[in-house]
């Protein structure tokens, strides 16, 4: 259910852009969502459909690209994928250090909006 307030914010940003560009219709919105955001893409799409009804975005598509989680080793600076199956036991594959800095995986970015003028 935490997807609804987020999609409302995304919708408002899209509508602001569409108004600024004098759009007649919004056709597609592209999002990048980090896997650590813990959003269910189907819920985001369902709420998008609900909130965009009877607006210039009615019938538009919400396309979501998931961003995998990555960390940077605090010792040797190696970047590595975070094992989502075992979040508490992620170690640098190069040196074995167990303290990394999260560098990807929490994104929520509107990276493109398609409109018709």
GROMACS .gro file of C-alpha atoms in nm:
model
  117
    1UNK     CA    1   0.000   0.000   0.000
    2UNK     CA    2   0.298   0.234   0.036
    3UNK     CA    3   0.309   0.244  -0.344
    4UNK     CA    4   0.003   0.473  -0.365
    5UNK     CA    5   0.158   0.789  -0.211
    6UNK     CA    6   0.470   0.737  -0.422
    7UNK     CA    7   0.274   0.700  -0.745
    8UNK     CA    8   0.074   1.012  -0.656
    9UNK     CA    9   0.400   1.206  -0.631
   10UNK     CA   10   0.520   1.063  -0.964
   11UNK     CA   11   0.184   1.147  -1.122
   12UNK     CA   12   0.200   1.507  -0.997
   13UNK     CA   13   0.549   1.548  -1.138
   14UNK     CA   14   0.440   1.405  -1.473
   15UNK     CA   15   0.136   1.634  -1.485
   16UNK     CA   16   0.352   1.936  -1.403
   17UNK     CA   17   0.586   1.847  -1.690
   18UNK     CA   18   0.294   1.783  -1.927
   19UNK     CA   19   0.138   2.119  -1.845
   20UNK     CA   20   0.468   2.299  -1.895
   21UNK     CA   21   0.506   2.131  -2.237
   22UNK     CA   22   0.141   2.199  -2.331
   23UNK     CA   23   0.078   1.827  -2.378
   24UNK     CA   24  -0.256   1.705  -2.504
   25UNK     CA   25  -0.182   1.356  -2.382
   26UNK     CA   26   0.074   1.161  -2.179
   27UNK     CA   27   0.140   0.827  -2.348
   28UNK     CA   28   0.423   0.664  -2.152
   29UNK     CA   29   0.613   0.722  -1.829
   30UNK     CA   30   0.941   0.542  -1.766
   31UNK     CA   31   1.058   0.480  -1.411
   32UNK     CA   32   1.377   0.337  -1.267
   33UNK     CA   33   1.310   0.172  -0.932
   34UNK     CA   34   1.581   0.025  -0.710
   35UNK     CA   35   1.510  -0.324  -0.577
   36UNK     CA   36   1.573  -0.206  -0.221
   37UNK     CA   37   1.274   0.030  -0.247
   38UNK     CA   38   1.058  -0.277  -0.184
   39UNK     CA   39   0.791  -0.170  -0.431
   40UNK     CA   40   0.580  -0.421  -0.618
   41UNK     CA   41   0.585  -0.310  -0.984
   42UNK     CA   42   0.235  -0.449  -1.047
   43UNK     CA   43   0.099  -0.232  -0.764
   44UNK     CA   44   0.272   0.077  -0.904
   45UNK     CA   45   0.112   0.008  -1.242
   46UNK     CA   46  -0.230  -0.060  -1.087
   47UNK     CA   47  -0.222   0.265  -0.888
   48UNK     CA   48  -0.096   0.454  -1.194
   49UNK     CA   49  -0.395   0.331  -1.390
   50UNK     CA   50  -0.628   0.431  -1.105
   51UNK     CA   51  -0.485   0.778  -1.046
   52UNK     CA   52  -0.452   0.869  -1.415
   53UNK     CA   53  -0.815   0.789  -1.501
   54UNK     CA   54  -1.000   1.085  -1.653
   55UNK     CA   55  -0.680   1.287  -1.698
   56UNK     CA   56  -0.457   1.348  -1.999
   57UNK     CA   57  -0.260   1.043  -1.882
   58UNK     CA   58  -0.563   0.812  -1.899
   59UNK     CA   59  -0.458   0.496  -2.081
   60UNK     CA   60  -0.087   0.577  -2.060
   61UNK     CA   61   0.172   0.312  -1.987
   62UNK     CA   62   0.395   0.306  -1.682
   63UNK     CA   63   0.712   0.115  -1.771
   64UNK     CA   64   0.942   0.017  -1.489
   65UNK     CA   65   1.308  -0.078  -1.506
   66UNK     CA   66   1.438  -0.236  -1.188
   67UNK     CA   67   1.785  -0.135  -1.072
   68UNK     CA   68   1.986  -0.406  -0.897
   69UNK     CA   69   2.154  -0.330  -0.566
   70UNK     CA   70   2.530  -0.259  -0.573
   71UNK     CA   71   2.783  -0.174  -0.306
   72UNK     CA   72   3.136  -0.037  -0.297
   73UNK     CA   73   3.384  -0.202  -0.065
   74UNK     CA   74   3.496   0.024   0.220
   75UNK     CA   75   3.844  -0.123   0.206
   76UNK     CA   76   3.946  -0.182  -0.158
   77UNK     CA   77   3.672   0.021  -0.341
   78UNK     CA   78   3.560  -0.278  -0.549
   79UNK     CA   79   3.200  -0.246  -0.671
   80UNK     CA   80   2.992  -0.559  -0.635
   81UNK     CA   81   2.633  -0.683  -0.659
   82UNK     CA   82   2.448  -0.723  -0.333
   83UNK     CA   83   2.311  -1.071  -0.272
   84UNK     CA   84   1.940  -1.005  -0.211
   85UNK     CA   85   1.894  -1.358  -0.075
   86UNK     CA   86   2.129  -1.289   0.217
   87UNK     CA   87   2.146  -0.915   0.279
   88UNK     CA   88   2.332  -0.943   0.610
   89UNK     CA   89   2.619  -1.154   0.479
   90UNK     CA   90   2.741  -0.955   0.181
   91UNK     CA   91   3.117  -0.936   0.158
   92UNK     CA   92   3.348  -0.791  -0.100
   93UNK     CA   93   3.427  -1.065  -0.353
   94UNK     CA   94   3.782  -0.932  -0.392
   95UNK     CA   95   3.904  -0.882  -0.034
   96UNK     CA   96   3.629  -1.028   0.186
   97UNK     CA   97   3.567  -0.704   0.378
   98UNK     CA   98   3.213  -0.699   0.513
   99UNK     CA   99   3.143  -0.324   0.515
  100UNK     CA  100   3.034  -0.177   0.188
  101UNK     CA  101   2.865   0.146   0.093
  102UNK     CA  102   2.536   0.118  -0.095
  103UNK     CA  103   2.575   0.287  -0.434
  104UNK     CA  104   2.269   0.155  -0.624
  105UNK     CA  105   1.939  -0.001  -0.538
  106UNK     CA  106   1.733   0.278  -0.375
  107UNK     CA  107   1.655   0.479  -0.691
  108UNK     CA  108   1.317   0.617  -0.784
  109UNK     CA  109   1.368   0.816  -1.101
  110UNK     CA  110   1.138   0.933  -1.377
  111UNK     CA  111   1.383   0.893  -1.662
  112UNK     CA  112   1.152   0.969  -1.953
  113UNK     CA  113   0.801   1.094  -2.030
  114UNK     CA  114   0.639   1.059  -2.370
  115UNK     CA  115   0.369   1.308  -2.458
  116UNK     CA  116   0.159   1.414  -2.756
  117UNK     CA  117   0.122   1.784  -2.836
   0.00000   0.00000   0.00000
